[in-house]
PDB file of C-alpha atoms in Angstrom:
ATOM      1  CA  MET A 290     -43.487 -18.197 120.645  1.00  0.00           C
ATOM      2  CA  ALA A 291     -39.912 -17.280 119.807  1.00  0.00           C
ATOM      3  CA  ASP A 292     -37.536 -20.363 119.160  1.00  0.00           C
ATOM      4  CA  ARG A 293     -35.016 -20.070 121.777  1.00  0.00           C
ATOM      5  CA  ARG A 294     -31.690 -22.164 121.325  1.00  0.00           C
ATOM      6  CA  PRO A 295     -29.371 -22.923 124.067  1.00  0.00           C
ATOM      7  CA  ALA A 296     -26.386 -20.578 124.097  1.00  0.00           C
ATOM      8  CA  ARG A 297     -23.171 -22.167 122.941  1.00  0.00           C
ATOM      9  CA  SER A 298     -19.694 -21.296 124.002  1.00  0.00           C
ATOM     10  CA  GLN A 299     -17.864 -19.019 121.734  1.00  0.00           C
ATOM     11  CA  GLY A 300     -14.181 -20.013 121.383  1.00  0.00           C
ATOM     12  CA  PRO A 301     -11.419 -17.962 119.854  1.00  0.00           C
ATOM     13  CA  ARG A 302     -12.092 -16.199 116.667  1.00  0.00           C
ATOM     14  CA  GLY A 303     -15.841 -16.894 116.942  1.00  0.00           C
ATOM     15  CA  SER A 304     -15.731 -20.672 116.253  1.00  0.00           C
ATOM     16  CA  ARG A 305     -18.836 -22.243 117.109  1.00  0.00           C
ATOM     17  CA  ARG A 306     -17.327 -25.735 117.554  1.00  0.00           C
ATOM     18  CA  PRO A 307     -17.243 -27.091 121.335  1.00  0.00           C
ATOM     19  CA  ALA A 308     -13.823 -26.720 122.639  1.00  0.00           C
ATOM     20  CA  ALA A 309     -13.239 -30.425 122.700  1.00  0.00           C
ATOM     21  CA  SER A 310     -13.538 -30.745 118.940  1.00  0.00           C
ATOM     22  CA  ARG A 311     -11.204 -27.737 117.917  1.00  0.00           C
ATOM     23  CA  GLY A 312      -7.818 -29.730 118.283  1.00  0.00           C
ATOM     24  CA  ALA A 313      -9.427 -32.784 116.580  1.00  0.00           C
ATOM     25  CA  GLY A 314      -8.626 -31.863 112.927  1.00  0.00           C
ATOM     26  CA  ARG A 315      -5.066 -31.005 113.517  1.00  0.00           C
ATOM     27  CA  ARG A 316      -2.153 -33.418 112.227  1.00  0.00           C
ATOM     28  CA  PRO A 317      -0.251 -34.901 114.791  1.00  0.00           C
ATOM     29  CA  GLY A 318       3.269 -34.058 113.544  1.00  0.00           C
ATOM     30  CA  ALA A 319       2.723 -30.378 112.645  1.00  0.00           C
ATOM     31  CA  THR A 320       5.474 -28.095 113.457  1.00  0.00           C
ATOM     32  CA  ALA A 321       5.423 -25.139 115.648  1.00  0.00           C
ATOM     33  CA  ALA A 322       5.560 -22.580 112.703  1.00  0.00           C
ATOM     34  CA  ALA A 323       2.521 -24.294 111.124  1.00  0.00           C
ATOM     35  CA  ARG A 324       0.474 -24.016 114.388  1.00  0.00           C
ATOM     36  CA  ALA A 325       1.578 -20.032 114.619  1.00  0.00           C
ATOM     37  CA  PRO A 326      -1.693 -18.051 114.217  1.00  0.00           C
ATOM     38  CA  ARG A 327      -2.114 -16.509 110.631  1.00  0.00           C
ATOM     39  CA  THR A 328      -1.592 -12.762 110.387  1.00  0.00           C
ATOM     40  CA  ARG A 329      -4.832 -10.920 109.263  1.00  0.00           C
ATOM     41  CA  PRO A 330      -4.478  -8.709 106.239  1.00  0.00           C
ATOM     42  CA  ARG A 331      -4.279  -5.103 107.411  1.00  0.00           C
ATOM     43  CA  LEU A 332      -6.952  -3.875 104.491  1.00  0.00           C
ATOM     44  CA  THR A 333      -9.907  -5.978 104.579  1.00  0.00           C
ATOM     45  CA  GLY A 334     -12.801  -5.666 102.189  1.00  0.00           C
ATOM     46  CA  ARG A 335     -15.043  -3.865 104.745  1.00  0.00           C
ATOM     47  CA  ALA A 336     -12.122  -1.297 105.582  1.00  0.00           C
ATOM     48  CA  THR A 337     -11.994  -0.720 102.017  1.00  0.00           C
ATOM     49  CA  VAL A 338     -15.647  -0.084 101.559  1.00  0.00           C
ATOM     50  CA  LEU A 339     -15.541   2.288 104.485  1.00  0.00           C
ATOM     51  CA  PHE A 340     -12.811   4.030 103.171  1.00  0.00           C
ATOM     52  CA  VAL A 341     -14.264   4.651  99.871  1.00  0.00           C
ATOM     53  CA  VAL A 342     -17.801   5.764 101.513  1.00  0.00           C
ATOM     54  CA  VAL A 343     -15.813   8.252 103.770  1.00  0.00           C
ATOM     55  CA  ALA A 344     -13.836   9.742 100.751  1.00  0.00           C
ATOM     56  CA  VAL A 345     -17.068   9.903  98.613  1.00  0.00           C
ATOM     57  CA  LEU A 346     -18.710  11.772 101.540  1.00  0.00           C
ATOM     58  CA  THR A 347     -15.888  14.067 102.166  1.00  0.00           C
ATOM     59  CA  VAL A 348     -15.536  15.110  98.533  1.00  0.00           C
ATOM     60  CA  SER A 349     -19.213  15.751  98.551  1.00  0.00           C
ATOM     61  CA  TYR A 350     -19.165  17.759 101.611  1.00  0.00           C
ATOM     62  CA  ALA A 351     -16.181  19.844 100.515  1.00  0.00           C
ATOM     63  CA  SER A 352     -17.867  20.937  97.291  1.00  0.00           C
ATOM     64  CA  SER A 353     -20.945  21.905  99.150  1.00  0.00           C
ATOM     65  CA  LEU A 354     -18.694  23.785 101.789  1.00  0.00           C
ATOM     66  CA  LYS A 355     -16.982  25.675  99.000  1.00  0.00           C
ATOM     67  CA  THR A 356     -20.165  26.701  97.067  1.00  0.00           C
ATOM     68  CA  TRP A 357     -21.675  27.833 100.650  1.00  0.00           C
ATOM     69  CA  LEU A 358     -18.610  29.804 101.335  1.00  0.00           C
ATOM     70  CA  GLN A 359     -18.744  31.201  97.743  1.00  0.00           C
ATOM     71  CA  GLN A 360     -22.498  32.355  98.472  1.00  0.00           C
ATOM     72  CA  ARG A 361     -21.560  33.870 101.695  1.00  0.00           C
ATOM     73  CA  GLU A 362     -18.937  36.094 100.207  1.00  0.00           C
ATOM     74  CA  HIS A 363     -21.221  37.151  97.335  1.00  0.00           C
ATOM     75  CA  ILE A 364     -24.140  37.956 100.028  1.00  0.00           C
ATOM     76  CA  ALA A 365     -21.509  40.063 101.969  1.00  0.00           C
ATOM     77  CA  ASP A 366     -20.673  42.012  98.638  1.00  0.00           C
ATOM     78  CA  LEU A 367     -24.055  42.494  97.834  1.00  0.00           C
ATOM     79  CA  LYS A 368     -24.840  43.961 101.387  1.00  0.00           C
ATOM     80  CA  ALA A 369     -21.814  46.202 100.842  1.00  0.00           C
ATOM     81  CA  GLN A 370     -23.377  47.548  97.637  1.00  0.00           C
ATOM     82  CA  ILE A 371     -26.801  47.734  99.228  1.00  0.00           C
ATOM     83  CA  ALA A 372     -25.170  49.987 101.801  1.00  0.00           C
ATOM     84  CA  GLN A 373     -23.326  52.176  99.442  1.00  0.00           C
ATOM     85  CA  SER A 374     -26.559  52.630  97.250  1.00  0.00           C
ATOM     86  CA  GLU A 375     -28.498  53.821 100.303  1.00  0.00           C
ATOM     87  CA  GLN A 376     -25.879  56.307 101.034  1.00  0.00           C
ATOM     88  CA  GLU A 377     -25.876  57.702  97.547  1.00  0.00           C
ATOM     89  CA  ILE A 378     -29.542  57.695  97.708  1.00  0.00           C
ATOM     90  CA  SER A 379     -29.854  59.854 100.894  1.00  0.00           C
ATOM     91  CA  VAL A 380     -27.132  62.302  99.399  1.00  0.00           C
ATOM     92  CA  LEU A 381     -29.282  62.616  96.330  1.00  0.00           C
ATOM     93  CA  GLU A 382     -32.492  63.090  98.405  1.00  0.00           C
ATOM     94  CA  ARG A 383     -30.823  65.806 100.164  1.00  0.00           C
ATOM     95  CA  GLU A 384     -29.765  67.552  97.192  1.00  0.00           C
ATOM     96  CA  LYS A 385     -33.272  67.085  95.710  1.00  0.00           C
ATOM     97  CA  ARG A 386     -34.645  68.941  98.854  1.00  0.00           C
ATOM     98  CA  ARG A 387     -32.233  71.704  98.584  1.00  0.00           C
ATOM     99  CA  TRP A 388     -33.575  72.209  94.904  1.00  0.00           C
ATOM    100  CA  ASP A 389     -36.940  72.754  96.494  1.00  0.00           C
ATOM    101  CA  ASP A 390     -35.658  76.120  98.226  1.00  0.00           C
ATOM    102  CA  ASP A 391     -36.037  79.106  95.873  1.00  0.00           C
ATOM    103  CA  ALA A 392     -33.001  80.705  97.247  1.00  0.00           C
ATOM    104  CA  TYR A 393     -30.713  77.707  96.554  1.00  0.00           C
ATOM    105  CA  ALA A 394     -32.290  77.558  92.961  1.00  0.00           C
ATOM    106  CA  GLU A 395     -31.593  81.473  92.571  1.00  0.00           C
ATOM    107  CA  GLN A 396     -27.913  81.094  93.700  1.00  0.00           C
ATOM    108  CA  GLN A 397     -27.513  78.038  91.237  1.00  0.00           C
ATOM    109  CA  ALA A 398     -28.866  80.010  88.316  1.00  0.00           C
ATOM    110  CA  ARG A 399     -26.507  82.992  89.238  1.00  0.00           C
ATOM    111  CA  GLU A 400     -23.506  80.790  89.459  1.00  0.00           C
ATOM    112  CA  ARG A 401     -24.086  78.331  86.520  1.00  0.00           C
ATOM    113  CA  PHE A 402     -25.968  80.484  84.137  1.00  0.00           C
ATOM    114  CA  ASN A 403     -24.773  83.926  84.982  1.00  0.00           C
ATOM    115  CA  PHE A 404     -28.503  85.123  85.560  1.00  0.00           C
ATOM    116  CA  VAL A 405     -29.062  88.422  87.251  1.00  0.00           C
ATOM    117  CA  MET A 406     -32.108  89.892  88.807  1.00  0.00           C
ATOM    118  CA  PRO A 407     -33.929  93.017  87.164  1.00  0.00           C
ATOM    119  CA  GLY A 408     -32.033  96.226  87.898  1.00  0.00           C
ATOM    120  CA  GLU A 409     -28.794  94.362  88.651  1.00  0.00           C
ATOM    121  CA  ARG A 410     -25.734  94.812  86.521  1.00  0.00           C
ATOM    122  CA  ALA A 411     -23.390  91.817  85.622  1.00  0.00           C
ATOM    123  CA  TYR A 412     -19.793  92.310  85.102  1.00  0.00           C
ATOM    124  CA  ARG A 413     -17.331  89.805  83.343  1.00  0.00           C
ATOM    125  CA  VAL A 414     -13.724  89.551  84.046  1.00  0.00           C
ATOM    126  CA  LEU A 415     -11.678  88.971  81.020  1.00  0.00           C
ATOM    127  CA  ASP A 416      -8.185  87.467  80.784  1.00  0.00           C
ATOM    128  CA  LYS A 417      -5.414  89.122  78.643  1.00  0.00           C
ATOM    129  CA  ASN A 418      -6.746  87.053  75.686  1.00  0.00           C
ATOM    130  CA  GLY A 419     -10.323  88.507  75.944  1.00  0.00           C
ATOM    131  CA  ARG A 420     -11.736  85.071  77.221  1.00  0.00           C
ATOM    132  CA  PRO A 421     -13.927  85.443  80.409  1.00  0.00           C
ATOM    133  CA  LEU A 422     -12.438  84.009  83.561  1.00  0.00           C
ATOM    134  CA  ASP A 423     -14.067  81.401  85.638  1.00  0.00           C
ATOM    135  CA  VAL A 424     -15.054  81.938  89.229  1.00  0.00           C
ATOM    136  CA  ASP A 425     -12.454  79.657  90.425  1.00  0.00           C
ATOM    137  CA  GLN A 426      -9.625  81.237  88.796  1.00  0.00           C
ATOM    138  CA  PRO A 427      -7.621  83.733  90.728  1.00  0.00           C
ATOM    139  CA  LEU A 428      -7.172  87.214  89.604  1.00  0.00           C
ATOM    140  CA  SER A 429      -3.271  88.488  89.380  1.00  0.00           C
ATOM    141  CA  ALA A 430      -1.991  92.029  89.660  1.00  0.00           C
ATOM    142  CA  PRO A 431      -0.943  93.599  86.287  1.00  0.00           C
ATOM    143  CA  ALA A 432       2.682  93.275  85.713  1.00  0.00           C
ATOM    144  CA  GLY A 433       4.973  95.834  87.573  1.00  0.00           C
ATOM    145  CA  THR A 434       2.593  96.639  90.465  1.00  0.00           C
ATOM    146  CA  GLU A 435       3.659  94.157  92.781  1.00  0.00           C
ATOM    147  CA  GLU A 436       3.177  95.425  96.439  1.00  0.00           C
ATOM    148  CA  ALA A 437       4.193  93.949  99.681  1.00  0.00           C
ATOM    149  CA  PRO A 438       1.327  91.859 100.966  1.00  0.00           C
ATOM    150  CA  THR A 439      -0.647  93.733 103.748  1.00  0.00           C
ATOM    151  CA  PRO A 440      -1.292  91.527 106.722  1.00  0.00           C
ATOM    152  CA  ALA A 441      -5.053  90.451 107.255  1.00  0.00           C
ATOM    153  CA  TRP A 442      -7.242  92.691 109.264  1.00  0.00           C
ATOM    154  CA  TRP A 443      -7.773  89.967 111.778  1.00  0.00           C
ATOM    155  CA  ASP A 444      -3.960  89.472 112.210  1.00  0.00           C
ATOM    156  CA  VAL A 445      -3.651  93.426 113.134  1.00  0.00           C
ATOM    157  CA  ALA A 446      -6.626  93.023 115.503  1.00  0.00           C
ATOM    158  CA  TRP A 447      -4.987  90.057 117.388  1.00  0.00           C
ATOM    159  CA  GLU A 448      -1.737  91.798 117.701  1.00  0.00           C
ATOM    160  CA  SER A 449      -3.558  94.892 119.235  1.00  0.00           C
ATOM    161  CA  VAL A 450      -5.200  92.520 121.644  1.00  0.00           C
ATOM    162  CA  LEU A 451      -1.966  91.039 122.524  1.00  0.00           C
ATOM    163  CA  LEU A 452      -0.497  94.383 122.961  1.00  0.00           C
ATOM    164  CA  ALA A 453      -3.123  95.798 125.068  1.00  0.00           C
ATOM    165  CA  GLY A 454      -3.006  92.748 127.567  1.00  0.00           C
ATOM    166  CA  ASP A 455       0.953  93.208 127.987  1.00  0.00           C
ATOM    167  CA  PRO A 456       2.083  96.869 126.930  1.00  0.00           C
ATOM    168  CA  PRO A 457       5.686  97.372 126.115  1.00  0.00           C
ATOM    169  CA  THR A 458       7.716  99.527 128.624  1.00  0.00           C
ATOM    170  CA  ALA A 459       9.295 102.970 127.831  1.00  0.00           C
ATOM    171  CA  ALA A 460      12.677 101.430 127.125  1.00  0.00           C
ATOM    172  CA  GLU A 461      11.454  98.586 124.782  1.00  0.00           C
ATOM    173  CA  THR A 462       9.404 101.468 122.908  1.00  0.00           C
ATOM    174  CA  LYS A 463      12.643 103.637 122.441  1.00  0.00           C
ATOM    175  CA  GLN A 464      14.632 100.664 121.224  1.00  0.00           C
ATOM    176  CA  ASP A 465      11.907  99.723 118.677  1.00  0.00           C
ATOM    177  CA  ALA A 466      11.406 103.148 117.339  1.00  0.00           C
ATOM    178  CA  PRO A 467      13.592 104.585 114.359  1.00  0.00           C
ATOM    179  CA  ALA A 468      16.372 106.895 115.376  1.00  0.00           C
ATOM    180  CA  ASP A 469      15.062 109.893 113.592  1.00  0.00           C
ATOM    181  CA  LYS A 470      11.746 109.872 115.423  1.00  0.00           C
ATOM    182  CA  LEU A 471      13.197 109.638 119.034  1.00  0.00           C
ATOM    183  CA  GLU A 472      12.221 112.736 120.902  1.00  0.00           C
ATOM    184  CA  ALA A 473      14.817 114.522 122.967  1.00  0.00           C
ATOM    185  CA  PRO A 474      14.383 114.108 126.791  1.00  0.00           C
ATOM    186  CA  GLN A 475      12.700 117.131 128.240  1.00  0.00           C
ATOM    187  CA  GLN A 476      14.425 119.011 131.068  1.00  0.00           C
TER     188      GLN A 476
END
């Protein structure tokens, strides 16, 4: 059986003495200032231990959190590198499939190595110093043969389409024509 003790009344500050015996130990001539309750210190031993434990846990969790955040950043960087590598792989695989086509391989041989098929003639364009020109270098006209640039054929064709949709009147035609080509009106 459990040992049961009768409950005692608890006085102020957890004293276990009966209320009658609390005042018995006081001196009869004590002043009012001496009877004032003592102030408790603000920082007790338990509070200090609690503060130290909380500080240690905070430092421990902060370093763990910092490590976790660094790892997350590293993982994100690695995922970006993986995505870039996968994209490069797909480009290279597409290039590899292009090389499987005989027409593409022939085109590359013509461009890169200047190969020609049997029966064809190859010509090389040389610059004024006798060195061959690359495919990307533009050709220039010889000095003194500068001509006015002719309009492109598609520009001429488009102008004729516009003119066909809205032909000029006879008065507009006479104003635009040179003076020596005007016809005399017939009577």
